PDB file of C-alpha atoms in Angstrom:
ATOM      1  CA  GLU G   1     -26.852  10.596 -44.608  1.00  0.00           C
ATOM      2  CA  THR G   2     -25.326  11.165 -48.024  1.00  0.00           C
ATOM      3  CA  GLY G   3     -23.899   7.706 -48.621  1.00  0.00           C
ATOM      4  CA  VAL G   4     -20.351   8.962 -48.079  1.00  0.00           C
ATOM      5  CA  THR G   5     -18.740   8.127 -44.750  1.00  0.00           C
ATOM      6  CA  GLN G   6     -15.489   9.403 -43.315  1.00  0.00           C
ATOM      7  CA  THR G   7     -13.417   8.150 -40.414  1.00  0.00           C
ATOM      8  CA  PRO G   8     -12.282   9.332 -38.033  1.00  0.00           C
ATOM      9  CA  ARG G   9     -14.519  12.352 -37.526  1.00  0.00           C
ATOM     10  CA  HIS G  10     -11.916  14.036 -35.332  1.00  0.00           C
ATOM     11  CA  LEU G  11      -8.143  13.564 -35.248  1.00  0.00           C
ATOM     12  CA  VAL G  12      -5.422  15.212 -33.233  1.00  0.00           C
ATOM     13  CA  MET G  13      -1.855  14.477 -34.254  1.00  0.00           C
ATOM     14  CA  GLY G  14       1.639  15.710 -33.627  1.00  0.00           C
ATOM     15  CA  MET G  15       3.899  16.956 -36.375  1.00  0.00           C
ATOM     16  CA  THR G  16       5.945  13.751 -36.368  1.00  0.00           C
ATOM     17  CA  ASN G  17       2.998  11.368 -36.476  1.00  0.00           C
ATOM     18  CA  LYS G  18       1.710   9.380 -39.428  1.00  0.00           C
ATOM     19  CA  LYS G  19      -2.021   8.966 -39.739  1.00  0.00           C
ATOM     20  CA  SER G  20      -4.593   8.154 -42.403  1.00  0.00           C
ATOM     21  CA  LEU G  21      -8.049   9.455 -43.181  1.00  0.00           C
ATOM     22  CA  LYS G  22     -10.559   7.071 -44.697  1.00  0.00           C
ATOM     23  CA  CYS G  23     -13.486   7.725 -46.988  1.00  0.00           C
ATOM     24  CA  GLU G  24     -16.012   5.205 -48.236  1.00  0.00           C
ATOM     25  CA  GLN G  25     -18.876   5.770 -50.629  1.00  0.00           C
ATOM     26  CA  HIS G  26     -21.847   3.427 -50.885  1.00  0.00           C
ATOM     27  CA  LEU G  27     -23.318   5.019 -54.006  1.00  0.00           C
ATOM     28  CA  GLY G  28     -21.585   3.103 -56.775  1.00  0.00           C
ATOM     29  CA  HIS G  29     -19.884   6.278 -57.984  1.00  0.00           C
ATOM     30  CA  ASN G  30     -16.854   6.414 -60.253  1.00  0.00           C
ATOM     31  CA  ALA G  31     -15.140   9.583 -59.080  1.00  0.00           C
ATOM     32  CA  MET G  32     -13.852  10.544 -55.624  1.00  0.00           C
ATOM     33  CA  TYR G  33     -12.384  13.760 -54.310  1.00  0.00           C
ATOM     34  CA  TRP G  34     -10.490  15.198 -51.347  1.00  0.00           C
ATOM     35  CA  TYR G  35     -11.169  18.792 -50.312  1.00  0.00           C
ATOM     36  CA  LYS G  36      -9.652  20.932 -47.572  1.00  0.00           C
ATOM     37  CA  GLN G  37     -11.648  23.545 -45.663  1.00  0.00           C
ATOM     38  CA  SER G  38      -9.582  25.854 -43.480  1.00  0.00           C
ATOM     39  CA  ALA G  39     -11.059  28.335 -41.057  1.00  0.00           C
ATOM     40  CA  LYS G  40     -10.114  31.347 -43.133  1.00  0.00           C
ATOM     41  CA  LYS G  41     -10.219  29.997 -46.684  1.00  0.00           C
ATOM     42  CA  PRO G  42     -12.935  28.704 -48.974  1.00  0.00           C
ATOM     43  CA  LEU G  43     -13.163  25.003 -49.658  1.00  0.00           C
ATOM     44  CA  GLU G  44     -10.210  23.883 -51.812  1.00  0.00           C
ATOM     45  CA  LEU G  45     -10.003  20.854 -54.062  1.00  0.00           C
ATOM     46  CA  MET G  46      -6.941  18.706 -53.321  1.00  0.00           C
ATOM     47  CA  PHE G  47      -7.167  15.512 -55.375  1.00  0.00           C
ATOM     48  CA  VAL G  48      -9.477  13.858 -57.897  1.00  0.00           C
ATOM     49  CA  TYR G  49      -9.688  10.157 -58.700  1.00  0.00           C
ATOM     50  CA  ASN G  50     -11.639   8.736 -61.628  1.00  0.00           C
ATOM     51  CA  PHE G  51     -11.992   4.969 -61.846  1.00  0.00           C
ATOM     52  CA  LYS G  52      -9.216   4.631 -59.218  1.00  0.00           C
ATOM     53  CA  GLU G  53      -6.774   6.733 -61.218  1.00  0.00           C
ATOM     54  CA  GLN G  54      -5.604  10.114 -59.959  1.00  0.00           C
ATOM     55  CA  THR G  55      -6.552  12.761 -62.500  1.00  0.00           C
ATOM     56  CA  GLU G  56      -5.862  15.913 -60.529  1.00  0.00           C
ATOM     57  CA  ASN G  57      -3.409  17.029 -57.872  1.00  0.00           C
ATOM     58  CA  ASN G  58      -4.061  20.654 -57.061  1.00  0.00           C
ATOM     59  CA  SER G  59      -0.457  21.466 -56.086  1.00  0.00           C
ATOM     60  CA  VAL G  60      -0.806  19.658 -52.792  1.00  0.00           C
ATOM     61  CA  PRO G  61       2.363  19.229 -50.685  1.00  0.00           C
ATOM     62  CA  SER G  62       3.825  15.728 -50.661  1.00  0.00           C
ATOM     63  CA  ARG G  63       3.146  15.333 -46.941  1.00  0.00           C
ATOM     64  CA  PHE G  64      -0.401  14.537 -48.111  1.00  0.00           C
ATOM     65  CA  SER G  65      -0.496  11.233 -49.984  1.00  0.00           C
ATOM     66  CA  PRO G  66      -3.784   9.952 -51.420  1.00  0.00           C
ATOM     67  CA  GLU G  67      -4.610   6.355 -52.189  1.00  0.00           C
ATOM     68  CA  CYS G  68      -7.601   4.924 -54.038  1.00  0.00           C
ATOM     69  CA  PRO G  69      -7.535   1.099 -53.940  1.00  0.00           C
ATOM     70  CA  ASN G  70     -10.977   0.808 -55.545  1.00  0.00           C
ATOM     71  CA  SER G  71     -13.835   3.039 -56.642  1.00  0.00           C
ATOM     72  CA  SER G  72     -15.504   2.860 -53.231  1.00  0.00           C
ATOM     73  CA  HIS G  73     -12.576   3.744 -50.989  1.00  0.00           C
ATOM     74  CA  LEU G  74     -10.282   6.723 -50.751  1.00  0.00           C
ATOM     75  CA  PHE G  75      -7.538   7.348 -48.247  1.00  0.00           C
ATOM     76  CA  LEU G  76      -5.463  10.379 -47.370  1.00  0.00           C
ATOM     77  CA  HIS G  77      -2.163   9.458 -45.723  1.00  0.00           C
ATOM     78  CA  LEU G  78      -0.665  12.171 -43.575  1.00  0.00           C
ATOM     79  CA  HIS G  79       2.938  12.512 -42.400  1.00  0.00           C
ATOM     80  CA  THR G  80       5.034  15.290 -40.909  1.00  0.00           C
ATOM     81  CA  LEU G  81       2.186  17.771 -41.069  1.00  0.00           C
ATOM     82  CA  GLN G  82       2.388  21.371 -39.946  1.00  0.00           C
ATOM     83  CA  PRO G  83       0.000  23.215 -37.609  1.00  0.00           C
ATOM     84  CA  GLU G  84      -1.293  25.200 -40.585  1.00  0.00           C
ATOM     85  CA  ASP G  85      -2.578  21.915 -42.031  1.00  0.00           C
ATOM     86  CA  SER G  86      -5.227  21.873 -39.319  1.00  0.00           C
ATOM     87  CA  ALA G  87      -8.545  21.966 -41.148  1.00  0.00           C
ATOM     88  CA  LEU G  88     -11.692  20.058 -42.045  1.00  0.00           C
ATOM     89  CA  TYR G  89     -10.904  17.451 -44.696  1.00  0.00           C
ATOM     90  CA  LEU G  90     -13.870  16.526 -46.824  1.00  0.00           C
ATOM     91  CA  CYS G  91     -14.326  13.606 -49.141  1.00  0.00           C
ATOM     92  CA  ALA G  92     -16.820  13.639 -51.998  1.00  0.00           C
ATOM     93  CA  SER G  93     -17.931  11.332 -54.762  1.00  0.00           C
ATOM     94  CA  SER G  94     -19.817  11.668 -58.027  1.00  0.00           C
ATOM     95  CA  GLN G  95     -21.334   9.284 -60.505  1.00  0.00           C
ATOM     96  CA  GLU G  96     -19.569  10.600 -63.561  1.00  0.00           C
ATOM     97  CA  PRO G  97     -15.857  10.857 -64.199  1.00  0.00           C
ATOM     98  CA  SER G  98     -14.265  14.150 -65.098  1.00  0.00           C
ATOM     99  CA  GLY G  99     -15.967  16.498 -67.462  1.00  0.00           C
ATOM    100  CA  ALA G 100     -19.526  16.076 -66.313  1.00  0.00           C
ATOM    101  CA  PHE G 101     -20.553  19.656 -65.732  1.00  0.00           C
ATOM    102  CA  THR G 102     -23.984  18.787 -64.381  1.00  0.00           C
ATOM    103  CA  ASP G 103     -22.798  15.966 -62.184  1.00  0.00           C
ATOM    104  CA  THR G 104     -23.645  16.266 -58.516  1.00  0.00           C
ATOM    105  CA  GLN G 105     -21.008  15.708 -55.884  1.00  0.00           C
ATOM    106  CA  TYR G 106     -21.968  14.044 -52.614  1.00  0.00           C
ATOM    107  CA  PHE G 107     -19.896  15.020 -49.612  1.00  0.00           C
ATOM    108  CA  GLY G 108     -19.070  13.174 -46.438  1.00  0.00           C
ATOM    109  CA  PRO G 109     -19.236  14.861 -43.035  1.00  0.00           C
ATOM    110  CA  GLY G 110     -15.498  15.501 -42.949  1.00  0.00           C
ATOM    111  CA  THR G 111     -12.623  14.797 -40.598  1.00  0.00           C
ATOM    112  CA  ARG G 112     -11.675  17.659 -38.283  1.00  0.00           C
ATOM    113  CA  LEU G 113      -7.866  17.504 -38.113  1.00  0.00           C
ATOM    114  CA  THR G 114      -5.790  19.317 -35.531  1.00  0.00           C
ATOM    115  CA  VAL G 115      -1.996  19.288 -35.842  1.00  0.00           C
ATOM    116  CA  LEU G 116      -0.146  20.183 -32.681  1.00  0.00           C
TER     117      LEU G 116
ATOM    118  CA  ASP Q   1     -14.109  29.061 -63.809  1.00  0.00           C
ATOM    119  CA  ALA Q   2     -15.916  32.388 -63.863  1.00  0.00           C
ATOM    120  CA  LYS Q   3     -16.244  34.237 -60.591  1.00  0.00           C
ATOM    121  CA  THR Q   4     -19.410  34.684 -58.516  1.00  0.00           C
ATOM    122  CA  THR Q   5     -20.243  37.355 -55.949  1.00  0.00           C
ATOM    123  CA  GLN Q   6     -22.572  36.735 -53.018  1.00  0.00           C
ATOM    124  CA  PRO Q   7     -23.440  38.705 -49.894  1.00  0.00           C
ATOM    125  CA  ASN Q   8     -21.502  37.507 -46.857  1.00  0.00           C
ATOM    126  CA  SER Q   9     -24.612  37.013 -44.761  1.00  0.00           C
ATOM    127  CA  MET Q  10     -28.388  37.243 -44.763  1.00  0.00           C
ATOM    128  CA  GLU Q  11     -31.123  36.824 -42.190  1.00  0.00           C
ATOM    129  CA  SER Q  12     -34.608  35.488 -42.510  1.00  0.00           C
ATOM    130  CA  ASN Q  13     -37.534  34.554 -40.306  1.00  0.00           C
ATOM    131  CA  GLU Q  14     -38.879  31.068 -40.079  1.00  0.00           C
ATOM    132  CA  GLU Q  15     -41.638  30.224 -42.577  1.00  0.00           C
ATOM    133  CA  GLU Q  16     -40.886  33.268 -44.729  1.00  0.00           C
ATOM    134  CA  PRO Q  17     -39.420  33.129 -48.244  1.00  0.00           C
ATOM    135  CA  VAL Q  18     -35.713  33.762 -48.692  1.00  0.00           C
ATOM    136  CA  HIS Q  19     -34.075  35.114 -51.824  1.00  0.00           C
ATOM    137  CA  LEU Q  20     -30.326  34.517 -51.982  1.00  0.00           C
ATOM    138  CA  PRO Q  21     -28.660  36.532 -54.775  1.00  0.00           C
ATOM    139  CA  CYS Q  22     -25.606  35.677 -56.809  1.00  0.00           C
ATOM    140  CA  ASN Q  23     -23.868  37.878 -59.355  1.00  0.00           C
ATOM    141  CA  HIS Q  24     -21.862  36.310 -62.148  1.00  0.00           C
ATOM    142  CA  SER Q  25     -21.357  39.080 -64.669  1.00  0.00           C
ATOM    143  CA  THR Q  26     -18.533  37.267 -66.506  1.00  0.00           C
ATOM    144  CA  ILE Q  27     -20.519  34.063 -67.029  1.00  0.00           C
ATOM    145  CA  SER Q  28     -19.958  32.379 -70.372  1.00  0.00           C
ATOM    146  CA  GLY Q  29     -22.634  30.819 -72.499  1.00  0.00           C
ATOM    147  CA  THR Q  30     -21.536  27.329 -71.514  1.00  0.00           C
ATOM    148  CA  ASP Q  31     -21.463  27.831 -67.740  1.00  0.00           C
ATOM    149  CA  TYR Q  32     -24.019  26.053 -65.597  1.00  0.00           C
ATOM    150  CA  ILE Q  33     -25.068  27.705 -62.338  1.00  0.00           C
ATOM    151  CA  HIS Q  34     -24.903  25.344 -59.365  1.00  0.00           C
ATOM    152  CA  TRP Q  35     -25.936  25.922 -55.770  1.00  0.00           C
ATOM    153  CA  TYR Q  36     -24.662  23.931 -52.822  1.00  0.00           C
ATOM    154  CA  ARG Q  37     -25.190  24.539 -49.130  1.00  0.00           C
ATOM    155  CA  GLN Q  38     -23.240  23.538 -46.053  1.00  0.00           C
ATOM    156  CA  LEU Q  39     -25.107  22.977 -42.834  1.00  0.00           C
ATOM    157  CA  PRO Q  40     -23.168  23.389 -39.572  1.00  0.00           C
ATOM    158  CA  SER Q  41     -20.743  20.517 -38.916  1.00  0.00           C
ATOM    159  CA  GLN Q  42     -21.572  18.852 -42.230  1.00  0.00           C
ATOM    160  CA  GLY Q  43     -20.138  18.634 -45.725  1.00  0.00           C
ATOM    161  CA  PRO Q  44     -21.714  20.625 -48.552  1.00  0.00           C
ATOM    162  CA  GLU Q  45     -24.840  19.269 -50.192  1.00  0.00           C
ATOM    163  CA  TYR Q  46     -26.230  19.875 -53.651  1.00  0.00           C
ATOM    164  CA  VAL Q  47     -29.272  22.131 -53.864  1.00  0.00           C
ATOM    165  CA  ILE Q  48     -30.049  22.891 -57.496  1.00  0.00           C
ATOM    166  CA  HIS Q  49     -28.526  23.830 -60.844  1.00  0.00           C
ATOM    167  CA  GLY Q  50     -29.603  25.463 -64.091  1.00  0.00           C
ATOM    168  CA  LEU Q  51     -28.422  26.916 -67.377  1.00  0.00           C
ATOM    169  CA  THR Q  52     -30.940  29.412 -68.741  1.00  0.00           C
ATOM    170  CA  SER Q  53     -34.452  28.571 -67.605  1.00  0.00           C
ATOM    171  CA  ASN Q  54     -35.776  28.810 -64.085  1.00  0.00           C
ATOM    172  CA  VAL Q  55     -35.645  25.515 -62.216  1.00  0.00           C
ATOM    173  CA  ASN Q  56     -37.637  24.035 -59.358  1.00  0.00           C
ATOM    174  CA  ASN Q  57     -37.016  21.030 -57.153  1.00  0.00           C
ATOM    175  CA  ARG Q  58     -38.150  19.851 -53.752  1.00  0.00           C
ATOM    176  CA  MET Q  59     -35.529  21.934 -51.972  1.00  0.00           C
ATOM    177  CA  ALA Q  60     -35.621  25.272 -53.757  1.00  0.00           C
ATOM    178  CA  SER Q  61     -36.172  27.279 -56.919  1.00  0.00           C
ATOM    179  CA  LEU Q  62     -33.519  28.894 -59.068  1.00  0.00           C
ATOM    180  CA  ALA Q  63     -34.392  32.078 -60.917  1.00  0.00           C
ATOM    181  CA  ILE Q  64     -31.907  33.025 -63.642  1.00  0.00           C
ATOM    182  CA  ALA Q  65     -31.829  36.522 -65.109  1.00  0.00           C
ATOM    183  CA  GLU Q  66     -32.468  36.815 -68.810  1.00  0.00           C
ATOM    184  CA  ASP Q  67     -28.903  38.011 -69.449  1.00  0.00           C
ATOM    185  CA  ARG Q  68     -27.605  35.276 -67.090  1.00  0.00           C
ATOM    186  CA  LYS Q  69     -25.422  37.762 -65.243  1.00  0.00           C
ATOM    187  CA  SER Q  70     -27.203  37.033 -61.993  1.00  0.00           C
ATOM    188  CA  SER Q  71     -29.340  34.381 -60.366  1.00  0.00           C
ATOM    189  CA  THR Q  72     -31.397  33.978 -57.207  1.00  0.00           C
ATOM    190  CA  LEU Q  73     -31.878  30.913 -55.065  1.00  0.00           C
ATOM    191  CA  ILE Q  74     -35.352  30.937 -53.558  1.00  0.00           C
ATOM    192  CA  LEU Q  75     -36.301  29.027 -50.437  1.00  0.00           C
ATOM    193  CA  HIS Q  76     -40.076  29.291 -50.372  1.00  0.00           C
ATOM    194  CA  ARG Q  77     -40.563  28.794 -46.646  1.00  0.00           C
ATOM    195  CA  ALA Q  78     -37.407  28.930 -44.582  1.00  0.00           C
ATOM    196  CA  THR Q  79     -37.063  26.544 -41.681  1.00  0.00           C
ATOM    197  CA  LEU Q  80     -34.469  26.496 -38.931  1.00  0.00           C
ATOM    198  CA  ARG Q  81     -32.880  23.581 -40.735  1.00  0.00           C
ATOM    199  CA  ASP Q  82     -32.149  25.841 -43.705  1.00  0.00           C
ATOM    200  CA  ALA Q  83     -29.590  27.806 -41.704  1.00  0.00           C
ATOM    201  CA  ALA Q  84     -26.384  27.168 -43.630  1.00  0.00           C
ATOM    202  CA  VAL Q  85     -23.750  28.666 -45.886  1.00  0.00           C
ATOM    203  CA  TYR Q  86     -25.037  28.787 -49.458  1.00  0.00           C
ATOM    204  CA  TYR Q  87     -22.566  28.608 -52.333  1.00  0.00           C
ATOM    205  CA  CYS Q  88     -23.239  29.741 -55.886  1.00  0.00           C
ATOM    206  CA  ILE Q  89     -20.817  28.041 -58.302  1.00  0.00           C
ATOM    207  CA  LEU Q  90     -20.319  28.176 -62.054  1.00  0.00           C
ATOM    208  CA  ARG Q  91     -19.301  24.994 -63.845  1.00  0.00           C
ATOM    209  CA  ASP Q  92     -18.095  25.064 -67.408  1.00  0.00           C
ATOM    210  CA  GLN Q  93     -19.875  22.835 -69.860  1.00  0.00           C
ATOM    211  CA  GLY Q  94     -16.517  22.231 -71.472  1.00  0.00           C
ATOM    212  CA  GLY Q  95     -15.491  19.762 -68.874  1.00  0.00           C
ATOM    213  CA  SER Q  96     -13.933  20.519 -65.564  1.00  0.00           C
ATOM    214  CA  GLU Q  97     -14.755  18.381 -62.593  1.00  0.00           C
ATOM    215  CA  LYS Q  98     -13.817  21.200 -60.283  1.00  0.00           C
ATOM    216  CA  LEU Q  99     -16.305  22.743 -57.913  1.00  0.00           C
ATOM    217  CA  VAL Q 100     -14.691  26.087 -57.113  1.00  0.00           C
ATOM    218  CA  PHE Q 101     -16.197  27.299 -53.866  1.00  0.00           C
ATOM    219  CA  GLY Q 102     -16.217  30.941 -52.824  1.00  0.00           C
ATOM    220  CA  LYS Q 103     -17.061  32.241 -49.359  1.00  0.00           C
ATOM    221  CA  GLY Q 104     -20.803  31.862 -49.894  1.00  0.00           C
ATOM    222  CA  THR Q 105     -23.689  33.492 -48.010  1.00  0.00           C
ATOM    223  CA  LYS Q 106     -24.275  32.558 -44.410  1.00  0.00           C
ATOM    224  CA  LEU Q 107     -28.036  32.367 -43.895  1.00  0.00           C
ATOM    225  CA  THR Q 108     -29.412  32.794 -40.406  1.00  0.00           C
ATOM    226  CA  VAL Q 109     -33.038  31.787 -39.834  1.00  0.00           C
ATOM    227  CA  ASN Q 110     -34.738  33.323 -36.833  1.00  0.00           C
ATOM    228  CA  PRO Q 111     -37.542  31.462 -35.054  1.00  0.00           C
TER     229      PRO Q 111
END
């Protein structure tokens, strides 16, 4: 138990569906992250939020829409996804905002997404 | 971020030490060396980090070469629970929040 929870743990959706992934951290951290882990690629950073403000979008397609209403919650809204978007989506948090090279990131267990 | 090179896979026996190597020949003087691991069906977890000196914590030890072009993560007594993918990552002191993951080393621990 890392203090970062993600729901749902598994999600199957069609290409025309709209769904949302939820992440919650109970650690009092100031930064939150979305990562994507595909079967054949290393873990990739998608978005970074510091103090609820988005500070990085790693060229992610607009069909992925993040939302950070407060420092404890992070959402990833999904719409009109493609089968190649099927992957494990991981949320992480860290105490420090950007620039903390020694800061540890704490990861949730991930949401396994399958797009049909 | 500077690049790291790790073996794709390694095997160990339970209760024996494991030495996981990482090469980072283009490391800069301001890069910290971080190790994370990912257990099956879980997100990555932090293991250890260091700059120049060897480091120890409850999970592992990190041995850093004098020229800093390589490092070794040492698990002193491997358990079945240590079976995971281990990632060696360089993080610039200059200020990037990015953790740039490579393919890592898949460690198998045999009973």
